[in-house]
C-alpha positions as semicolon CSV with decimal commas, in nm:
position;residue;x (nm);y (nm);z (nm)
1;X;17,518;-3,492;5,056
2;X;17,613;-3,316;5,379
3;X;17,949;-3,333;5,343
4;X;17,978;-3,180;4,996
5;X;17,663;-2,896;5,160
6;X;17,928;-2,878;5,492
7;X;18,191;-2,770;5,235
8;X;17,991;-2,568;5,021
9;X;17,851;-2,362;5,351
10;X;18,206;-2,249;5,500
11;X;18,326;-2,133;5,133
12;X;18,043;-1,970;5,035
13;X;18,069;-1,770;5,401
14;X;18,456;-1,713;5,298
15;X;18,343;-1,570;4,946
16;X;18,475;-1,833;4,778
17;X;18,233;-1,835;4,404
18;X;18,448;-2,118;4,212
19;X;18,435;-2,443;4,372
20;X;18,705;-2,720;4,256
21;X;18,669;-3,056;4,478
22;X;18,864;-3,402;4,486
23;X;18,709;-3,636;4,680
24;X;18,850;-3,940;4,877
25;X;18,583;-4,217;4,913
26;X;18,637;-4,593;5,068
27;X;18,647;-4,949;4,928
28;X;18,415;-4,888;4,623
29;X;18,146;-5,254;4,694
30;X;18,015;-5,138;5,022
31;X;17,654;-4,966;5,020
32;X;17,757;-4,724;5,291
33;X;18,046;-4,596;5,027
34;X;17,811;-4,608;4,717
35;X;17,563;-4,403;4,888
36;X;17,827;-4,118;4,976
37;X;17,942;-4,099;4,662
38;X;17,621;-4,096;4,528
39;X;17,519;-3,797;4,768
40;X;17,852;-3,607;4,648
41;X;17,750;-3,664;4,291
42;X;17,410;-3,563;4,313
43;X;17,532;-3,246;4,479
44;X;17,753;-3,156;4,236
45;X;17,512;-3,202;4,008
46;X;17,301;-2,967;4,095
47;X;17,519;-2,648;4,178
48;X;17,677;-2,488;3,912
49;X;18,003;-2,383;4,053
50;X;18,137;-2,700;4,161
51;X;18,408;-2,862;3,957
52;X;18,460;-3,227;4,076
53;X;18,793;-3,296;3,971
54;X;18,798;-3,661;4,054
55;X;18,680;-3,944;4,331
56;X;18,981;-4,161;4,418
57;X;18,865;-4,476;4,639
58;X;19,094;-4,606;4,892
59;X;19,091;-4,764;5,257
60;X;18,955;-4,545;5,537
61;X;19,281;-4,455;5,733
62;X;19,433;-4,207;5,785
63;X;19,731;-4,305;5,594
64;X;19,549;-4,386;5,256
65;X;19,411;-4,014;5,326
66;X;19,747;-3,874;5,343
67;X;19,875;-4,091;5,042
68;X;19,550;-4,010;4,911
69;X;19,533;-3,662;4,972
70;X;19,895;-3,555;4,825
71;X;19,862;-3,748;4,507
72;X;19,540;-3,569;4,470
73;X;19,689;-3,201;4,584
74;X;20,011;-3,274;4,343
75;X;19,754;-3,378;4,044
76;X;19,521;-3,092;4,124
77;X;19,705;-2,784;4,291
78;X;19,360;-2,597;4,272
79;X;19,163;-2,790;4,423
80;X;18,998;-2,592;4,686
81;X;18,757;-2,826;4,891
82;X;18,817;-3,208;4,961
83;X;18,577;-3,468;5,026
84;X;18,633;-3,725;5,251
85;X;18,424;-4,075;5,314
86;X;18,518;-4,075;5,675
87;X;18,706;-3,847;5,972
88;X;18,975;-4,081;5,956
89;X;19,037;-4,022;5,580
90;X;19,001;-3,640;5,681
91;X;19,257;-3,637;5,934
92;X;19,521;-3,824;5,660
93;X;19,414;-3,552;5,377
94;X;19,462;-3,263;5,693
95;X;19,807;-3,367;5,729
96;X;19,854;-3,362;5,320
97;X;19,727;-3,040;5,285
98;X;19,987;-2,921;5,524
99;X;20,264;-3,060;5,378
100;X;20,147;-2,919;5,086
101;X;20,186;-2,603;5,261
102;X;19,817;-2,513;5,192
103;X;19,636;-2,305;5,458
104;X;19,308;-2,503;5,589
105;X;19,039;-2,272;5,607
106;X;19,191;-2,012;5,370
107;X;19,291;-2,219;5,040
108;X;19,134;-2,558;5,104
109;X;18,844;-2,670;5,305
110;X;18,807;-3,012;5,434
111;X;18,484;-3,205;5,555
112;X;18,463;-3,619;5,679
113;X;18,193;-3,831;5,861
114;X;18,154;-4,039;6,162
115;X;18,148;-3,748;6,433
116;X;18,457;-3,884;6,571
117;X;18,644;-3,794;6,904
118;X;18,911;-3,695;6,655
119;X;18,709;-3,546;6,396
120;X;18,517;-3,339;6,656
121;X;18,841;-3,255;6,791
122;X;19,024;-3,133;6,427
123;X;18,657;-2,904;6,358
124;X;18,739;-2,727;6,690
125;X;19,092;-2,644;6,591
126;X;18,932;-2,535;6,235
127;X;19,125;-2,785;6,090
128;X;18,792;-2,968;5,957
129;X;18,553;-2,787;5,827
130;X;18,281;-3,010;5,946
131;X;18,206;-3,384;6,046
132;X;17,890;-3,551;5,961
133;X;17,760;-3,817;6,140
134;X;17,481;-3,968;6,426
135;X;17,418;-4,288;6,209
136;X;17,505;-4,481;6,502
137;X;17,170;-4,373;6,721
138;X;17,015;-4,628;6,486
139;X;17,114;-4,897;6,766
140;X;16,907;-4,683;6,979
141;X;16,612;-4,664;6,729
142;X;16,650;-5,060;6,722
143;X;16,663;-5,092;7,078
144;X;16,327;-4,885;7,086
145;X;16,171;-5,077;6,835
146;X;16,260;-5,419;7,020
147;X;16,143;-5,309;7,333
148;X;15,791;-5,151;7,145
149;X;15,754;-5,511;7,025
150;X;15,781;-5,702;7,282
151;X;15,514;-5,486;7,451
152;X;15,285;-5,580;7,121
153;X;15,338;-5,255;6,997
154;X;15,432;-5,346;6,568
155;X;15,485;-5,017;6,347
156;X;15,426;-5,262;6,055
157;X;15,090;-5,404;6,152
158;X;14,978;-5,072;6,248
159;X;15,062;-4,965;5,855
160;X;15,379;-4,700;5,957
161;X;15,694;-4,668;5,829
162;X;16,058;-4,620;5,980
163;X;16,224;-4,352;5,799
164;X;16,519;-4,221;6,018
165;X;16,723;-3,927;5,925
166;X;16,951;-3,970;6,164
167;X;17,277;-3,738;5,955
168;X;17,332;-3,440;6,112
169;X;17,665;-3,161;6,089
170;X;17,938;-3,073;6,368
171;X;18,037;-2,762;6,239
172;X;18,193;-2,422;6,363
173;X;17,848;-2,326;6,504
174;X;17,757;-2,597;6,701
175;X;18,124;-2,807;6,777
């Protein structure tokens, strides 16, 4: 969901009212993908000026972005925002919108996960408009939770529950 609300942010700050997306997602059988998609969906869903134009699944490269990416840009020359599964995908659907000749920022806006060097890098230059990501403090959280039980210290026994939200947006505020 943060990706498609990343998206939805910048355009609505660039006065953009009529929102047409294509999304690029990964391999389709992995929970991590399914649950992306799901968040895009349920996003689109609920806002009225979205237009999802279609959800192509693919590998997360960035060549099967750029493949990705310009079949999608050539099928849909309107689309104005495109989601990507990961940074990687992001940086391949980048390099299709400019050999599409399409001005990121201005007549597309494009948004990945992972908060990756690269990714971090390509919101900086504007040429993201955001990365999602800090899934991988869980290993931290688990660490924690090792160490906590060890000491005798069980969440479980003590009737608690771990609910991490760990998602969080690089954007042009905060990069």
């Amino acid at each position: 969901e943060l990706i498609t609300k990343s998206l939805l942010d910048e355009m609505k700050k660039n006065k953009i009212e009529k929102i047409k997306i294509a999304g690029i997602s990964g391999v389709k059988a992995t929970p991590a993908i399914m649950e992306r998609e799901i968040g895009l969906k349920n996003v689109v869903e609920a806002e009225k000026n979205i237009e999802l134009k279609q959800l192509v699944n693919g590998e997360l490269t960035v060549a099967d972005g750029y493949a990705k990416g310009k079949g999608l840009l050539s099928r849909y020359p309107d689309i104005n925002a495109m989601w990507c599964a990961n940074d990687l995908i992001a940086e391949g659907a980048v390099k299709a919108a400019y050999k599409k000749e399409k001005l990121i920022g201005n007549d597309i806006f494009i948004s990945g996960l992972n908060w990756s060097k690269r990714g971090i890098e390509m919101v900086s230059t504007k040429e993201m408009t955001a990365t999602v990501g800090g899934h991988f403090t869980i290993g931290g959280f688990v660490i924690v939770m090792i160490n906590d039980y060890e000491k005798g210290v069980d969440f479980i026994s003590e009737g608690k529950e771990l609910r991490l939200n760990c998602f969080d947006i690089i954007n042009q505020e905060n990069v």
